[in-house]
Coordinates of C-alpha atoms (C1' of nucleotides) in Angstrom, one line a residue:
Chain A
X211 CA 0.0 0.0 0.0
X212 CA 2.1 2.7 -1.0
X213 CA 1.7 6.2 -2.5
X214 CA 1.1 4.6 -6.3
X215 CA -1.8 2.5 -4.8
X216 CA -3.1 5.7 -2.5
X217 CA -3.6 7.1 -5.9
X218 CA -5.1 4.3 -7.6
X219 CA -7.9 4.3 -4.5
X220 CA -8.5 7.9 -5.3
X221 CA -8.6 7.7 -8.8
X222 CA -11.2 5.0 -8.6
X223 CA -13.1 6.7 -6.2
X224 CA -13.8 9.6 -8.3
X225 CA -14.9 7.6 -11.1
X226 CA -14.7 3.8 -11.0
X227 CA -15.3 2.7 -14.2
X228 CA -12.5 4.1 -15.7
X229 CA -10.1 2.5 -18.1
X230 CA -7.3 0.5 -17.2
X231 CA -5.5 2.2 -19.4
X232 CA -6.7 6.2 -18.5
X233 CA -6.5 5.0 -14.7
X234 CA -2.3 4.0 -16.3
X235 CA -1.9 7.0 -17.1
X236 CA -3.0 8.8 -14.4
X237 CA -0.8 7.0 -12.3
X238 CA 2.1 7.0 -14.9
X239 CA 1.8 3.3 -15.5
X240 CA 0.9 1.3 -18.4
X241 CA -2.6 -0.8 -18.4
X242 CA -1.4 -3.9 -17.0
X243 CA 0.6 -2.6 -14.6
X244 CA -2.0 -0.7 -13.3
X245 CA -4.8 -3.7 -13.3
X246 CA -2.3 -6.4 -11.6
X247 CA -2.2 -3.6 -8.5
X248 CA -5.8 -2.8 -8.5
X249 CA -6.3 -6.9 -8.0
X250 CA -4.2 -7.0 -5.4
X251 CA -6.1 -4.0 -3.5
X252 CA -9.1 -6.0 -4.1
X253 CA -7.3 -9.1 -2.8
X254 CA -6.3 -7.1 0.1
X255 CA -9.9 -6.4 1.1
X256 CA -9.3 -2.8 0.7
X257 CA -10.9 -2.1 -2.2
X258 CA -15.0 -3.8 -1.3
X259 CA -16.6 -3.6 -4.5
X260 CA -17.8 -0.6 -7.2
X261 CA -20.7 0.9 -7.1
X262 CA -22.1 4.3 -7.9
X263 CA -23.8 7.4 -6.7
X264 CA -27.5 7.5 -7.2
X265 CA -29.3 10.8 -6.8
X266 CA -32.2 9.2 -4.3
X267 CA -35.0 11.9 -5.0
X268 CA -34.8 11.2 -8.8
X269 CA -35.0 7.7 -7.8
X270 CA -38.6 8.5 -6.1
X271 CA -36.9 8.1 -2.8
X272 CA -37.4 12.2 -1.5
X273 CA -37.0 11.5 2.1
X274 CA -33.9 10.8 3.3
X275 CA -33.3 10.5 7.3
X276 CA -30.9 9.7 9.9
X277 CA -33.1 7.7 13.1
X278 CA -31.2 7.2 16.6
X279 CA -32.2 4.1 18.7
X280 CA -33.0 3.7 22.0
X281 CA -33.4 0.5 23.6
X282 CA -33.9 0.2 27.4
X283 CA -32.0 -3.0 28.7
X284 CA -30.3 -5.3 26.6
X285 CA -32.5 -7.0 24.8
X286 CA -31.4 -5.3 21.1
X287 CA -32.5 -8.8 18.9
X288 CA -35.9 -8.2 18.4
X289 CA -34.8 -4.6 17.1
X290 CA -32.2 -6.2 14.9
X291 CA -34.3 -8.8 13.1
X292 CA -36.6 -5.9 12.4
X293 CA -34.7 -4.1 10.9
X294 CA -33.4 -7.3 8.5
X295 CA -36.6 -7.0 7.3
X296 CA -37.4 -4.0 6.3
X297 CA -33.8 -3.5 4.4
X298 CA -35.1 -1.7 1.7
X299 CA -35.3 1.2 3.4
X300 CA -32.4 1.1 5.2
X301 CA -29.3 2.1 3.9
X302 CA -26.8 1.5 7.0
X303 CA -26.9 0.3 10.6
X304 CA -24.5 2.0 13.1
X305 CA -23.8 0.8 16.1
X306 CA -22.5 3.9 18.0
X307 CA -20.9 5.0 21.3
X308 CA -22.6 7.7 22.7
X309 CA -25.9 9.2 23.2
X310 CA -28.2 6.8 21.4
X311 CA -27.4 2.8 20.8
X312 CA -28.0 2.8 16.8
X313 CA -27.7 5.0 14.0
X314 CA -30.0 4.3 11.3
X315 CA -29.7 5.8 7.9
X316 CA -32.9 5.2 5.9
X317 CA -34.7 6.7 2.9
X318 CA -38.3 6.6 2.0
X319 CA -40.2 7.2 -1.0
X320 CA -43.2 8.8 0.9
X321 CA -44.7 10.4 4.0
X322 CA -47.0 7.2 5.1
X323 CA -43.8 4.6 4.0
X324 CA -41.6 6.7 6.8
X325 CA -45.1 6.9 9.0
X326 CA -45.6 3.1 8.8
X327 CA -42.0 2.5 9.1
X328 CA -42.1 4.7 12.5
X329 CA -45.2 2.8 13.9
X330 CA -43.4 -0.7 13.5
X331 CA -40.2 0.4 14.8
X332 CA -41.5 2.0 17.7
X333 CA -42.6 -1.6 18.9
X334 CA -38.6 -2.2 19.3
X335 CA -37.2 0.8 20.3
X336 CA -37.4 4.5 21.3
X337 CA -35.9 6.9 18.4
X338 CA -35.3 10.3 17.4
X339 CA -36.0 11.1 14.5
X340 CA -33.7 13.8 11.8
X341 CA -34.5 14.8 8.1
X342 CA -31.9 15.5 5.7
X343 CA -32.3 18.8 4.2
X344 CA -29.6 19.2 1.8
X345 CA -26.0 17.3 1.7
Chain B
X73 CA -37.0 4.8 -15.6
X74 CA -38.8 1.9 -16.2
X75 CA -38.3 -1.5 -14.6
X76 CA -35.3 -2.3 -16.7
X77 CA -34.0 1.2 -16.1
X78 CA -34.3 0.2 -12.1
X79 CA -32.5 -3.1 -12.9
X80 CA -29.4 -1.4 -14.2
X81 CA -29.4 0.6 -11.4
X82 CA -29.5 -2.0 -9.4
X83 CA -26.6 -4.0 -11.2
X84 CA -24.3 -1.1 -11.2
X85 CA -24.9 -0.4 -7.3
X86 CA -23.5 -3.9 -6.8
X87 CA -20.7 -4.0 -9.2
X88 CA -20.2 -0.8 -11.6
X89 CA -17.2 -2.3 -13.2
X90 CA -19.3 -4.4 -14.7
X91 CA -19.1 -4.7 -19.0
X92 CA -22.2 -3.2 -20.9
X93 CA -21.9 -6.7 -22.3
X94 CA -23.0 -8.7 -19.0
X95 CA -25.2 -5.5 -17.8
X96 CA -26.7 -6.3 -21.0
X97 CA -27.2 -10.2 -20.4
X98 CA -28.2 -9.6 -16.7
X99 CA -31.4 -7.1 -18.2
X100 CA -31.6 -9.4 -21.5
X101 CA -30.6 -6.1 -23.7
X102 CA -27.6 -6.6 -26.3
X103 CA -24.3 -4.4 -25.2
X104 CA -25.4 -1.5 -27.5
X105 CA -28.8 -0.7 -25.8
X106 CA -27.5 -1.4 -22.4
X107 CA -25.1 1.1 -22.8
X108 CA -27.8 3.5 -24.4
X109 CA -29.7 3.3 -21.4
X110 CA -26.8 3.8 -19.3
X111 CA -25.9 7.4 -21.0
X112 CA -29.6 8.5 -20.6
X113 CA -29.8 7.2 -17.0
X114 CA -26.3 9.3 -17.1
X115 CA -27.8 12.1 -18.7
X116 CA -31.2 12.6 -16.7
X117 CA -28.6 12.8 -13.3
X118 CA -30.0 9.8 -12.0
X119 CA -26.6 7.8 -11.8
X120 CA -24.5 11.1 -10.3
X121 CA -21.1 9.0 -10.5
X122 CA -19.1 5.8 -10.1
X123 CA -17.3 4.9 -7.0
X124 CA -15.7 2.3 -5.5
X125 CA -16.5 0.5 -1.4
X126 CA -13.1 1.0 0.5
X127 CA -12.8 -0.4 3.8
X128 CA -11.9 2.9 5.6
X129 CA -9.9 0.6 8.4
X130 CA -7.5 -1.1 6.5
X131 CA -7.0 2.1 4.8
X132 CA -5.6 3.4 7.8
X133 CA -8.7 5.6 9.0
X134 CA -10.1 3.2 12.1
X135 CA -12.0 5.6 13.6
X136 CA -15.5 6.5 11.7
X137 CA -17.7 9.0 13.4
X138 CA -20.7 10.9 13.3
X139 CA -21.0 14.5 15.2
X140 CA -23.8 16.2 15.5
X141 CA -23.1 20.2 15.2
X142 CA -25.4 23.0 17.5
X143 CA -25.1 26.6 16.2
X144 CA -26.3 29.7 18.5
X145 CA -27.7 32.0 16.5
X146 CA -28.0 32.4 12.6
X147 CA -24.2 32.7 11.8
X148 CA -23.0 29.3 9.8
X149 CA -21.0 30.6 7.7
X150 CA -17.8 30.6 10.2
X151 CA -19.1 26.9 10.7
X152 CA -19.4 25.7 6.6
X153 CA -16.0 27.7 5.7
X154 CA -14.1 26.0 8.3
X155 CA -15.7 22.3 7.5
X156 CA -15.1 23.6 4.0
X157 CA -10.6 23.3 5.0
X158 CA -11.1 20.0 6.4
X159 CA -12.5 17.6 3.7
X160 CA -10.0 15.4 4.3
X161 CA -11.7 13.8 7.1
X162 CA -15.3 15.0 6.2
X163 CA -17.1 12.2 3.9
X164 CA -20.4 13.9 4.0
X165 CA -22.4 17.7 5.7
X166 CA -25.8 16.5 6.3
X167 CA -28.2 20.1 7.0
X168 CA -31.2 18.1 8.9
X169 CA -34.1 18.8 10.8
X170 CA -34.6 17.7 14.2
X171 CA -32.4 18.5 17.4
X172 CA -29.2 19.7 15.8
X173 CA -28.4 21.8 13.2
X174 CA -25.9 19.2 11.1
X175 CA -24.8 16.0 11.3
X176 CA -21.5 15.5 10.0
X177 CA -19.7 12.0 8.7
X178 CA -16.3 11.6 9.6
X179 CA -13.3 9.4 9.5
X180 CA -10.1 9.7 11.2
X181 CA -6.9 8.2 11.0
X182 CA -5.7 8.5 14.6
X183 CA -7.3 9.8 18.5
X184 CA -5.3 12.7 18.1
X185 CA -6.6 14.2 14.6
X186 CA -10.1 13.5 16.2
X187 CA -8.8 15.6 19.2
X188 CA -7.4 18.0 17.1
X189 CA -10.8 18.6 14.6
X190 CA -12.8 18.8 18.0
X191 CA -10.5 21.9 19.2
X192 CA -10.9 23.7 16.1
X193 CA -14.4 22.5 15.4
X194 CA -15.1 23.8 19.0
X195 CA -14.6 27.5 18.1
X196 CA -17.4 27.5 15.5
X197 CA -20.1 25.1 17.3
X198 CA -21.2 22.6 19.8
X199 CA -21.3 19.5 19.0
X200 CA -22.0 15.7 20.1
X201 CA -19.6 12.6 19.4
X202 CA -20.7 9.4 17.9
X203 CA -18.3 6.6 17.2
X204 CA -19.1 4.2 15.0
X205 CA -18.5 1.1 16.8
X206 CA -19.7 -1.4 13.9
X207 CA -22.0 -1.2 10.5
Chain C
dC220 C1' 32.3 -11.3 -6.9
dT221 C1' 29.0 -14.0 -9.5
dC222 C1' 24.8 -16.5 -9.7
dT223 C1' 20.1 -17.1 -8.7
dT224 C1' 15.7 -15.6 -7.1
dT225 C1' 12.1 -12.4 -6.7
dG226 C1' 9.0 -8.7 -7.7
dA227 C1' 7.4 -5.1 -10.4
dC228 C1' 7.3 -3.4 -14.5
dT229 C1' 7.0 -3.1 -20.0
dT230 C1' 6.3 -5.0 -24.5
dT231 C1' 3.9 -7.8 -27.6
dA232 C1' 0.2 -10.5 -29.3
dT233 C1' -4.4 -12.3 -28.8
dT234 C1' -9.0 -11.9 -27.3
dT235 C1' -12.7 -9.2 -25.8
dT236 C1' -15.3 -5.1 -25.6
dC237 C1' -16.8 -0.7 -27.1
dG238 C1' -19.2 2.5 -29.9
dA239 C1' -20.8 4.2 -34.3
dA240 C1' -23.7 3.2 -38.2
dA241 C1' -27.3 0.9 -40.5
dG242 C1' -31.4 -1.3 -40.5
dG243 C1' -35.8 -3.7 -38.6
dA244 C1' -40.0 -4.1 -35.7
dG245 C1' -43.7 -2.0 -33.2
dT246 C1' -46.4 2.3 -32.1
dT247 C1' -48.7 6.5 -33.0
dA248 C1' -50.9 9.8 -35.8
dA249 C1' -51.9 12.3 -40.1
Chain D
dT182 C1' -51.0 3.9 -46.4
dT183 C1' -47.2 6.6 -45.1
dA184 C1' -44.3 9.2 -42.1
dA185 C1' -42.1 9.9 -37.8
dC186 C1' -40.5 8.0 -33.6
dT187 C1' -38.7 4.9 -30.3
dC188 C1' -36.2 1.1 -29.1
dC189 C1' -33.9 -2.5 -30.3
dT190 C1' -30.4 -5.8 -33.0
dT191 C1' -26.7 -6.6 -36.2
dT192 C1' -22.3 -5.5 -38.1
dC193 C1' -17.7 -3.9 -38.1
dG194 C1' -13.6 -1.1 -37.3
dA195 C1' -11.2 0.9 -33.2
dA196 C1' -9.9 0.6 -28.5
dA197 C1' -9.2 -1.8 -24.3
dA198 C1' -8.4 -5.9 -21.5
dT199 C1' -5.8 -9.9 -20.7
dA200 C1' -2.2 -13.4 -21.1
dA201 C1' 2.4 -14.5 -22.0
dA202 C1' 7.1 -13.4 -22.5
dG203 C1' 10.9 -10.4 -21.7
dT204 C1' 13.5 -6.6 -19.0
dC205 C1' 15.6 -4.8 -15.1
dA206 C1' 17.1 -3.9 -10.4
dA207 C1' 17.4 -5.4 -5.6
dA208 C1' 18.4 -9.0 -2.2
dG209 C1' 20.4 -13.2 -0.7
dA210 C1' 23.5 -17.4 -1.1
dG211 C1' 27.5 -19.7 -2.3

DNA sequence: CTCTTTGACTTTATTTTCGAAAGGAGTTAA
DNA sequence: TTAACTCCTTTCGAAAATAAAGTCAAAGAG
């Protein structure tokens, strides 16, 4: 992992589906070169996989929020499967230190889907509840 | 955006490295007209850009954090210039609404540059910690 | 000091993919 | 019917990816 591969990691972070070639170049290798490293990233288990940058509100998904859990005691399972099943809404699950247990990031593609969604969860757990205005 | 519009979508989120060729065979389009519906997707800003999943640990930044920022008053603009200098540990400036005014996603590559933000952060807002402990 | 090994790179040659152009099928409307 | 449009496939030359072979420098052993 050294500057060359740094570089590589950025490179493919501001547009994955670059060449081999172009990604050379910018890196002042040739194609191969620079394909055997970006394998061995991946083999490394630095690089996770590609994938790209939707814009969510063209998408039909307009609400995009951030939900902190509370869960008095320690029974957090019946939280956790519930939210195994409702995964498409849920873009991540942290599990944080501080104030609240869980950080859930979530979109919705309506009102009454985030309403619905806030009826089950509150079965599980206490939350609070932030919408994203702008990034 | 039809259904096989969605499906491409949903192909590239998984793997954007992906040929038109196999895109095509995963929506049962030839190459050619997957990659047509790729520059119109492209085109109508629904696919914003390619990226690539890097495991933020291995990469050398083990702590991931969320902060939550409070601002007295109406002045941001002290606040947004300053987060503006330090986008090398800022992935993403969420404005939301509910308790606090942002909600900022971090990464850091050691305690101290955490301490270090927080003191400089500290002159332009309040804020609350939230580490990351696991996705 | 010389020989060998190793690793990272380049060069070359082959296979695969891309991308432009042409054309066909289905739909809509005059 | 014909024209215009959309969306697709087929075709083919150009570009890129990939595999294989060769180059070079550093490190280690005899």
């Amino acid at each position: 992992m050294d500057q060359t591969d740094k570089k590589i990691i950025e490179e493919l972070s501001s547009n994955s589906r670059i060449t081999m070639k172009e990604l050379g170049e910018r890196v002042h290798l040739t194609a191969p070169a620079a394909a055997a490293r970006v394998q061995k990233i991946e083999e490394n288990g630095v690089i996770e996989g590609y994938s790209i940058k939707a814009n969510q509100a063209k998408l039909g998904c307009f609400m995009f929020t951030f939900i902190n859990i509370y869960i008095e005691g320690t029974h957090h399972l019946p939280y956790l499967s519930f939210i195994q099943k409702q995964e498409k809404y849920i873009i991540n699950n942290y599990k944080i230190s501080g104030d609240s247990c869980y950080l859930l990031e979530c979109r919705f593609p309506s009102n009454e889907a985030l309403n619905q969604f806030l009826l089950e969860l509150n079965k599980y757990a206490n939350y609070k509840l932030s919408i994203v205005i702008n990034k």
